[in-house]
């Protein structure tokens, strides 16, 4: 197979996943930051990680232990191109931040490599290759960072082996605020502490909240979003891993946020709010992290931007 490009670079955005009530199934893209992955052809099959630069450099150059590399190995096994992939990774997303950095590298890699193929893969195939890459970092297959990084916006994914992906409309007055405290939290650790069982009443509450949140998005019902953007299952177990969690959340809500929770496995936190309240919500969240002696980066944005794309 030959005829595609010799080399392509793709930008894949960071993401918040899970979005509180949609553990492992619901996430949204953060267009302001992301990873840029460049993939070139080489004569012999296989995957070589040639360079890693940017805000993270101490990750494995071994393809099978690297999220981008593992995603490309999955792609190569399925597609069997008559060439190999050489990969350069430019990390824009900090490691262990809860901002979907491992997913973005995997997504960027398969989107760039897809541009080298004579017969490009369908988006859902790319999703499944990227999922194999994400598993390197988190120890499990989940899509709540992969899907928004690949497709953009707020994305719900149903199923793992045969995923159905749905981009959920977000009311135009909504702004997401995401605050990243400068500390590292390993996703695998934040997953390992989770109990395997869920109490029945919590299950009912969480199910109602997920349904309420999604229906609130479809109907632009901000009151429903406010009432349902509350994670009663995962957040109570993880919040102790984040210094000042309760104060950051309370600060966001007092400043007008509709809801505030952990971004992915943490330590980043996010809030949904209106455009008018976004500056105050962001300031309150950053102030509370500062009280914990944590420096922060923060972004406020409309949810609904583009997903991963090949750069010109
Ligand atoms: N949904 C995952 C979690 C995201 O919360 O553990 C982390 O990659």
mmCIF file of C-alpha atoms and ligand atoms in Angstrom:
data_model
loop_
_atom_site.group_PDB
_atom_site.id
_atom_site.type_symbol
_atom_site.label_atom_id
_atom_site.label_comp_id
_atom_site.label_asym_id
_atom_site.label_seq_id
_atom_site.Cartn_x
_atom_site.Cartn_y
_atom_site.Cartn_z
ATOM 1 C CA UNK A 1 0.000 0.000 0.000
ATOM 2 C CA UNK A 2 1.460 3.408 -0.940
ATOM 3 C CA UNK A 3 0.283 6.776 -2.244
ATOM 4 C CA UNK A 4 -0.472 8.784 0.929
ATOM 5 C CA UNK A 5 1.734 11.565 2.274
ATOM 6 C CA UNK A 6 5.316 10.957 3.398
ATOM 7 C CA UNK A 7 4.896 12.965 6.580
ATOM 8 C CA UNK A 8 2.050 14.605 8.467
ATOM 9 C CA UNK A 9 1.568 16.475 11.734
ATOM 10 C CA UNK A 10 -1.658 16.475 13.705
ATOM 11 C CA UNK A 11 -2.814 18.546 16.654
ATOM 12 C CA UNK A 12 -5.009 16.757 19.193
ATOM 13 C CA UNK A 13 -6.670 18.806 21.951
ATOM 14 C CA UNK A 14 -6.636 18.158 25.677
ATOM 15 C CA UNK A 15 -9.904 17.104 27.264
ATOM 16 C CA UNK A 16 -11.926 16.880 30.441
ATOM 17 C CA UNK A 17 -13.011 13.275 30.834
ATOM 18 C CA UNK A 18 -14.820 12.217 32.711
ATOM 19 C CA UNK A 19 -17.251 15.055 33.161
ATOM 20 C CA UNK A 20 -18.174 14.226 36.751
ATOM 21 C CA UNK A 21 -21.333 12.181 36.204
ATOM 22 C CA UNK A 22 -20.200 10.318 33.093
ATOM 23 C CA UNK A 23 -17.362 8.200 34.445
ATOM 24 C CA UNK A 24 -15.334 6.813 31.531
ATOM 25 C CA UNK A 25 -18.018 7.700 28.959
ATOM 26 C CA UNK A 26 -18.430 11.496 28.788
ATOM 27 C CA UNK A 27 -15.811 14.146 28.037
ATOM 28 C CA UNK A 28 -15.248 17.488 26.349
ATOM 29 C CA UNK A 29 -12.320 18.925 24.419
ATOM 30 C CA UNK A 30 -10.112 21.809 25.582
ATOM 31 C CA UNK A 31 -9.059 23.434 22.331
ATOM 32 C CA UNK A 32 -6.536 25.818 23.896
ATOM 33 C CA UNK A 33 -3.910 23.171 24.582
ATOM 34 C CA UNK A 34 -2.954 19.878 23.025
ATOM 35 C CA UNK A 35 -0.228 17.615 21.713
ATOM 36 C CA UNK A 36 1.238 17.796 18.226
ATOM 37 C CA UNK A 37 2.369 14.520 16.732
ATOM 38 C CA UNK A 38 4.367 14.193 13.545
ATOM 39 C CA UNK A 39 4.481 10.834 11.789
ATOM 40 C CA UNK A 40 6.756 10.027 8.844
ATOM 41 C CA UNK A 41 7.155 6.906 6.764
ATOM 42 C CA UNK A 42 10.145 4.644 7.035
ATOM 43 C CA UNK A 43 10.981 1.746 4.736
ATOM 44 C CA UNK A 44 10.674 -1.088 7.228
ATOM 45 C CA UNK A 45 7.460 -1.885 9.102
ATOM 46 C CA UNK A 46 7.184 -1.068 12.798
ATOM 47 C CA UNK A 47 6.967 2.034 14.970
ATOM 48 C CA UNK A 48 9.920 4.140 16.110
ATOM 49 C CA UNK A 49 9.567 7.005 18.607
ATOM 50 C CA UNK A 50 12.324 9.319 17.443
ATOM 51 C CA UNK A 51 11.723 12.451 19.481
ATOM 52 C CA UNK A 52 9.804 13.744 22.482
ATOM 53 C CA UNK A 53 9.736 17.470 23.258
ATOM 54 C CA UNK A 54 7.564 20.087 24.930
ATOM 55 C CA UNK A 55 6.229 20.183 28.495
ATOM 56 C CA UNK A 56 6.898 16.458 29.062
ATOM 57 C CA UNK A 57 10.030 14.651 27.908
ATOM 58 C CA UNK A 58 10.519 11.805 30.388
ATOM 59 C CA UNK A 59 8.162 9.286 28.810
ATOM 60 C CA UNK A 60 9.113 6.031 27.155
ATOM 61 C CA UNK A 61 10.652 5.972 23.675
ATOM 62 C CA UNK A 62 9.680 2.284 23.503
ATOM 63 C CA UNK A 63 6.689 2.164 21.151
ATOM 64 C CA UNK A 64 4.721 -0.436 23.108
ATOM 65 C CA UNK A 65 5.108 1.568 26.349
ATOM 66 C CA UNK A 66 4.215 4.909 24.816
ATOM 67 C CA UNK A 67 0.581 5.911 24.234
ATOM 68 C CA UNK A 68 1.263 7.269 20.729
ATOM 69 C CA UNK A 69 3.463 4.290 19.902
ATOM 70 C CA UNK A 70 0.995 1.705 21.166
ATOM 71 C CA UNK A 71 -1.849 3.343 19.220
ATOM 72 C CA UNK A 72 0.233 3.180 16.040
ATOM 73 C CA UNK A 73 1.153 -0.458 16.694
ATOM 74 C CA UNK A 74 -2.589 -1.212 16.904
ATOM 75 C CA UNK A 75 -3.148 0.703 13.679
ATOM 76 C CA UNK A 76 -0.262 -1.050 11.890
ATOM 77 C CA UNK A 77 -1.544 -4.453 12.980
ATOM 78 C CA UNK A 78 -4.991 -3.694 11.530
ATOM 79 C CA UNK A 79 -3.920 -1.885 8.363
ATOM 80 C CA UNK A 80 -0.625 -3.639 7.585
ATOM 81 C CA UNK A 81 0.943 -0.819 5.547
ATOM 82 C CA UNK A 82 4.084 -1.706 3.586
ATOM 83 C CA UNK A 83 6.012 0.955 5.491
ATOM 84 C CA UNK A 84 6.670 1.821 9.118
ATOM 85 C CA UNK A 85 6.001 4.915 11.239
ATOM 86 C CA UNK A 86 8.586 7.297 12.688
ATOM 87 C CA UNK A 87 7.048 9.446 15.402
ATOM 88 C CA UNK A 88 7.929 12.822 16.907
ATOM 89 C CA UNK A 89 5.862 13.892 19.893
ATOM 90 C CA UNK A 90 5.533 17.499 21.017
ATOM 91 C CA UNK A 91 3.735 17.498 24.331
ATOM 92 C CA UNK A 92 1.609 20.514 25.121
ATOM 93 C CA UNK A 93 -0.316 18.777 27.908
ATOM 94 C CA UNK A 94 1.340 18.120 31.259
ATOM 95 C CA UNK A 95 1.600 14.529 32.462
ATOM 96 C CA UNK A 96 -0.650 13.373 35.313
ATOM 97 C CA UNK A 97 -2.737 16.533 35.056
ATOM 98 C CA UNK A 98 -6.199 15.093 34.422
ATOM 99 C CA UNK A 99 -6.294 16.881 31.067
ATOM 100 C CA UNK A 100 -6.204 13.849 28.794
ATOM 101 C CA UNK A 101 -2.567 14.108 27.733
ATOM 102 C CA UNK A 102 -2.058 10.414 27.062
ATOM 103 C CA UNK A 103 -5.246 10.320 25.000
ATOM 104 C CA UNK A 104 -4.203 13.362 22.971
ATOM 105 C CA UNK A 105 -0.854 11.787 22.063
ATOM 106 C CA UNK A 106 -2.602 8.600 20.966
ATOM 107 C CA UNK A 107 -5.226 10.508 18.976
ATOM 108 C CA UNK A 108 -2.696 12.849 17.364
ATOM 109 C CA UNK A 109 -0.563 9.871 16.337
ATOM 110 C CA UNK A 110 -3.362 7.980 14.578
ATOM 111 C CA UNK A 111 -4.743 11.119 12.908
ATOM 112 C CA UNK A 112 -1.291 12.011 11.554
ATOM 113 C CA UNK A 113 -0.552 8.433 10.474
ATOM 114 C CA UNK A 114 -3.947 8.212 8.783
ATOM 115 C CA UNK A 115 -2.831 10.969 6.414
ATOM 116 C CA UNK A 116 0.005 8.691 5.248
ATOM 117 C CA UNK A 117 -2.337 5.886 4.220
ATOM 118 C CA UNK A 118 -3.606 5.482 0.684
ATOM 119 C CA UNK A 119 -6.937 4.291 2.074
ATOM 120 C CA UNK A 120 -7.490 6.208 5.313
ATOM 121 C CA UNK A 121 -9.254 4.542 8.227
ATOM 122 C CA UNK A 122 -12.713 5.604 9.376
ATOM 123 C CA UNK A 123 -12.983 7.786 12.515
ATOM 124 C CA UNK A 124 -14.325 4.912 14.643
ATOM 125 C CA UNK A 125 -11.325 2.769 13.652
ATOM 126 C CA UNK A 126 -9.023 5.601 14.736
ATOM 127 C CA UNK A 127 -10.953 5.729 18.017
ATOM 128 C CA UNK A 128 -10.262 2.084 18.664
ATOM 129 C CA UNK A 129 -6.530 2.334 17.816
ATOM 130 C CA UNK A 130 -6.198 5.368 20.083
ATOM 131 C CA UNK A 131 -7.999 3.477 22.846
ATOM 132 C CA UNK A 132 -5.299 0.804 22.730
ATOM 133 C CA UNK A 133 -2.731 3.578 23.213
ATOM 134 C CA UNK A 134 -4.572 5.206 26.116
ATOM 135 C CA UNK A 135 -4.558 1.882 27.966
ATOM 136 C CA UNK A 136 -0.767 2.230 28.405
ATOM 137 C CA UNK A 137 -1.258 5.179 30.745
ATOM 138 C CA UNK A 138 -4.410 4.316 32.624
ATOM 139 C CA UNK A 139 -4.293 0.531 32.677
ATOM 140 C CA UNK A 140 -7.763 0.222 31.145
ATOM 141 C CA UNK A 141 -9.625 0.926 27.934
ATOM 142 C CA UNK A 142 -11.832 3.977 28.175
ATOM 143 C CA UNK A 143 -12.898 6.605 25.699
ATOM 144 C CA UNK A 144 -13.915 9.693 27.619
ATOM 145 C CA UNK A 145 -10.700 11.523 26.700
ATOM 146 C CA UNK A 146 -10.077 9.836 23.343
ATOM 147 C CA UNK A 147 -13.496 10.633 21.850
ATOM 148 C CA UNK A 148 -13.575 14.398 22.568
ATOM 149 C CA UNK A 149 -9.928 14.770 21.552
ATOM 150 C CA UNK A 150 -10.718 13.050 18.250
ATOM 151 C CA UNK A 151 -14.128 14.591 17.512
ATOM 152 C CA UNK A 152 -14.239 17.862 19.516
ATOM 153 C CA UNK A 153 -16.960 19.272 21.761
ATOM 154 C CA UNK A 154 -18.871 17.311 24.410
ATOM 155 C CA UNK A 155 -18.918 13.644 23.473
ATOM 156 C CA UNK A 156 -20.744 10.624 24.898
ATOM 157 C CA UNK A 157 -19.465 7.182 23.937
ATOM 158 C CA UNK A 158 -21.549 4.044 24.399
ATOM 159 C CA UNK A 159 -19.711 0.734 24.156
ATOM 160 C CA UNK A 160 -16.047 -0.207 23.980
ATOM 161 C CA UNK A 161 -15.692 -2.962 21.375
ATOM 162 C CA UNK A 162 -18.285 -1.405 19.041
ATOM 163 C CA UNK A 163 -18.504 2.179 20.287
ATOM 164 C CA UNK A 164 -21.301 4.554 19.369
ATOM 165 C CA UNK A 165 -20.216 8.169 19.609
ATOM 166 C CA UNK A 166 -22.599 11.070 20.071
ATOM 167 C CA UNK A 167 -21.620 14.739 20.109
ATOM 168 C CA UNK A 168 -23.916 16.441 22.590
ATOM 169 C CA UNK A 169 -25.022 20.039 21.903
ATOM 170 C CA UNK A 170 -24.015 22.482 24.628
ATOM 171 C CA UNK A 171 -26.100 25.612 25.335
ATOM 172 C CA UNK A 172 -24.274 28.594 23.784
ATOM 173 C CA UNK A 173 -24.243 30.602 27.022
ATOM 174 C CA UNK A 174 -22.250 27.872 28.807
ATOM 175 C CA UNK A 175 -18.545 28.360 29.461
ATOM 176 C CA UNK A 176 -16.228 25.703 30.797
ATOM 177 C CA UNK A 177 -13.549 26.763 33.240
ATOM 178 C CA UNK A 178 -10.633 24.367 33.665
ATOM 179 C CA UNK A 179 -7.932 24.921 36.270
ATOM 180 C CA UNK A 180 -4.750 22.894 36.395
ATOM 181 C CA UNK A 181 -2.817 22.998 39.678
ATOM 182 C CA UNK A 182 0.864 22.306 39.178
ATOM 183 C CA UNK A 183 1.095 18.871 40.725
ATOM 184 C CA UNK A 184 1.288 15.341 39.347
ATOM 185 C CA UNK A 185 -1.359 12.722 39.994
ATOM 186 C CA UNK A 186 -0.979 9.308 38.359
ATOM 187 C CA UNK A 187 -4.141 8.207 36.593
ATOM 188 C CA UNK A 188 -3.452 4.573 37.448
ATOM 189 C CA UNK A 189 -3.309 5.494 41.151
ATOM 190 C CA UNK A 190 -6.525 7.524 40.979
ATOM 191 C CA UNK A 191 -8.213 4.545 39.336
ATOM 192 C CA UNK A 192 -6.770 1.964 41.706
ATOM 193 C CA UNK A 193 -8.373 3.575 44.762
ATOM 194 C CA UNK A 194 -11.890 3.257 43.357
ATOM 195 C CA UNK A 195 -14.200 0.706 44.942
ATOM 196 C CA UNK A 196 -15.490 -1.975 42.577
ATOM 197 C CA UNK A 197 -19.049 -1.821 43.911
ATOM 198 C CA UNK A 198 -21.572 1.030 43.849
ATOM 199 C CA UNK A 199 -24.247 1.486 46.435
ATOM 200 C CA UNK A 200 -27.737 1.140 44.892
ATOM 201 C CA UNK A 201 -29.011 4.559 45.993
ATOM 202 C CA UNK A 202 -25.837 6.214 44.656
ATOM 203 C CA UNK A 203 -26.347 4.341 41.388
ATOM 204 C CA UNK A 204 -29.881 5.729 41.106
ATOM 205 C CA UNK A 205 -28.714 9.259 41.960
ATOM 206 C CA UNK A 206 -25.790 9.166 39.532
ATOM 207 C CA UNK A 207 -27.952 7.731 36.746
ATOM 208 C CA UNK A 208 -30.512 10.492 37.254
ATOM 209 C CA UNK A 209 -27.735 13.077 37.199
ATOM 210 C CA UNK A 210 -26.246 11.786 33.944
ATOM 211 C CA UNK A 211 -29.668 11.665 32.295
ATOM 212 C CA UNK A 212 -30.523 15.113 33.676
ATOM 213 C CA UNK A 213 -27.247 16.596 32.483
ATOM 214 C CA UNK A 214 -27.587 15.246 28.954
ATOM 215 C CA UNK A 215 -31.242 16.282 28.687
ATOM 216 C CA UNK A 216 -30.339 19.716 30.098
ATOM 217 C CA UNK A 217 -27.752 20.097 27.342
ATOM 218 C CA UNK A 218 -30.208 19.105 24.607
ATOM 219 C CA UNK A 219 -32.931 21.429 25.902
ATOM 220 C CA UNK A 220 -30.709 24.347 27.037
ATOM 221 C CA UNK A 221 -32.081 23.890 30.554
ATOM 222 C CA UNK A 222 -29.440 25.497 32.771
ATOM 223 C CA UNK A 223 -31.401 24.736 35.923
ATOM 224 C CA UNK A 224 -31.358 21.039 35.040
ATOM 225 C CA UNK A 225 -27.612 21.218 34.360
ATOM 226 C CA UNK A 226 -27.092 22.909 37.719
ATOM 227 C CA UNK A 227 -29.177 20.275 39.521
ATOM 228 C CA UNK A 228 -27.476 17.318 37.850
ATOM 229 C CA UNK A 229 -23.802 18.242 37.507
ATOM 230 C CA UNK A 230 -22.865 16.412 40.694
ATOM 231 C CA UNK A 231 -20.830 13.216 40.925
ATOM 232 C CA UNK A 232 -21.913 11.143 43.915
ATOM 233 C CA UNK A 233 -19.847 8.043 43.077
ATOM 234 C CA UNK A 234 -16.292 8.833 41.946
ATOM 235 C CA UNK A 235 -15.658 12.333 43.299
ATOM 236 C CA UNK A 236 -16.174 11.403 46.978
ATOM 237 C CA UNK A 237 -13.507 8.715 46.619
ATOM 238 C CA UNK A 238 -10.950 10.853 44.782
ATOM 239 C CA UNK A 239 -11.286 14.276 46.331
ATOM 240 C CA UNK A 240 -8.745 13.560 49.084
ATOM 241 C CA UNK A 241 -6.081 13.301 46.357
ATOM 242 C CA UNK A 242 -6.541 16.986 45.478
ATOM 243 C CA UNK A 243 -5.353 19.611 47.995
ATOM 244 C CA UNK A 244 -8.111 22.140 48.659
ATOM 245 C CA UNK A 245 -10.698 20.264 46.613
ATOM 246 C CA UNK A 246 -13.657 21.330 48.771
ATOM 247 C CA UNK A 247 -12.554 24.968 48.859
ATOM 248 C CA UNK A 248 -12.015 25.114 45.101
ATOM 249 C CA UNK A 249 -15.447 23.609 44.504
ATOM 250 C CA UNK A 250 -17.150 25.873 47.028
ATOM 251 C CA UNK A 251 -15.371 28.930 45.580
ATOM 252 C CA UNK A 252 -16.581 28.052 42.086
ATOM 253 C CA UNK A 253 -20.177 27.509 43.204
ATOM 254 C CA UNK A 254 -20.242 30.726 45.276
ATOM 255 C CA UNK A 255 -18.947 32.619 42.231
ATOM 256 C CA UNK A 256 -21.913 31.351 40.208
ATOM 257 C CA UNK A 257 -20.817 28.023 38.707
ATOM 258 C CA UNK A 258 -23.551 25.556 37.780
ATOM 259 C CA UNK A 259 -21.298 22.724 38.901
ATOM 260 C CA UNK A 260 -17.654 21.975 39.653
ATOM 261 C CA UNK A 261 -15.816 18.668 39.808
ATOM 262 C CA UNK A 262 -12.602 16.815 39.052
ATOM 263 C CA UNK A 263 -11.293 16.854 35.502
ATOM 264 C CA UNK A 264 -10.675 13.220 34.611
ATOM 265 C CA UNK A 265 -8.634 11.541 37.298
ATOM 266 C CA UNK A 266 -7.425 14.935 38.606
ATOM 267 C CA UNK A 267 -5.794 17.003 39.939
ATOM 268 C CA UNK A 268 -7.229 19.525 37.448
ATOM 269 C CA UNK A 269 -10.745 20.689 38.207
ATOM 270 C CA UNK A 270 -13.420 22.083 35.949
ATOM 271 C CA UNK A 271 -16.610 24.093 36.320
ATOM 272 C CA UNK A 272 -19.485 24.851 34.005
ATOM 273 C CA UNK A 273 -20.845 28.347 34.280
ATOM 274 C CA UNK A 274 -22.363 31.147 32.230
ATOM 275 C CA UNK A 275 -20.253 33.520 30.147
ATOM 276 C CA UNK A 276 -21.003 36.336 32.623
ATOM 277 C CA UNK A 277 -19.764 34.348 35.632
ATOM 278 C CA UNK A 278 -16.769 32.670 34.009
ATOM 279 C CA UNK A 279 -14.107 35.265 35.052
ATOM 280 C CA UNK A 280 -15.243 35.171 38.702
ATOM 281 C CA UNK A 281 -15.434 31.371 38.747
ATOM 282 C CA UNK A 282 -11.956 31.034 37.264
ATOM 283 C CA UNK A 283 -10.540 33.580 39.723
ATOM 284 C CA UNK A 284 -12.132 31.818 42.697
ATOM 285 C CA UNK A 285 -10.792 28.416 41.697
ATOM 286 C CA UNK A 286 -7.277 29.758 41.119
ATOM 287 C CA UNK A 287 -7.390 31.680 44.404
ATOM 288 C CA UNK A 288 -8.300 28.548 46.376
ATOM 289 C CA UNK A 289 -5.518 26.507 44.791
ATOM 290 C CA UNK A 290 -3.123 29.383 45.538
ATOM 291 C CA UNK A 291 -4.148 29.113 49.205
ATOM 292 C CA UNK A 292 -2.780 25.564 48.989
ATOM 293 C CA UNK A 293 0.490 27.013 47.603
ATOM 294 C CA UNK A 294 -0.299 25.566 44.192
ATOM 295 C CA UNK A 295 0.403 27.545 41.043
ATOM 296 C CA UNK A 296 -2.195 27.073 38.308
ATOM 297 C CA UNK A 297 -2.951 27.412 34.621
ATOM 298 C CA UNK A 298 -6.557 28.118 33.696
ATOM 299 C CA UNK A 299 -8.762 28.310 30.637
ATOM 300 C CA UNK A 300 -12.340 29.522 30.065
ATOM 301 C CA UNK A 301 -13.991 28.595 26.794
ATOM 302 C CA UNK A 302 -17.112 27.617 24.918
ATOM 303 C CA UNK A 303 -17.558 23.848 24.725
ATOM 304 C CA UNK A 304 -17.836 22.788 21.124
ATOM 305 C CA UNK A 305 -14.528 23.370 19.399
ATOM 306 C CA UNK A 306 -12.808 21.225 16.828
ATOM 307 C CA UNK A 307 -11.245 17.861 17.516
ATOM 308 C CA UNK A 308 -7.923 16.549 16.240
ATOM 309 C CA UNK A 309 -6.795 17.701 12.816
ATOM 310 C CA UNK A 310 -3.941 17.374 10.390
ATOM 311 C CA UNK A 311 -1.942 20.572 10.294
ATOM 312 C CA UNK A 312 -1.382 22.288 6.938
HETATM 313 N N1 LIG B 1 -12.100 8.504 32.982
HETATM 314 C C1 LIG B 1 -10.765 8.331 33.440
HETATM 315 C C2 LIG B 1 -10.754 8.389 34.944
HETATM 316 C C3 LIG B 1 -9.914 9.403 32.867
HETATM 317 O O1 LIG B 1 -11.441 9.240 35.509
HETATM 318 O O2 LIG B 1 -10.077 7.573 35.556
HETATM 319 C C4 LIG B 1 -8.484 9.289 33.210
HETATM 320 O O3 LIG B 1 -7.721 9.003 32.098
#
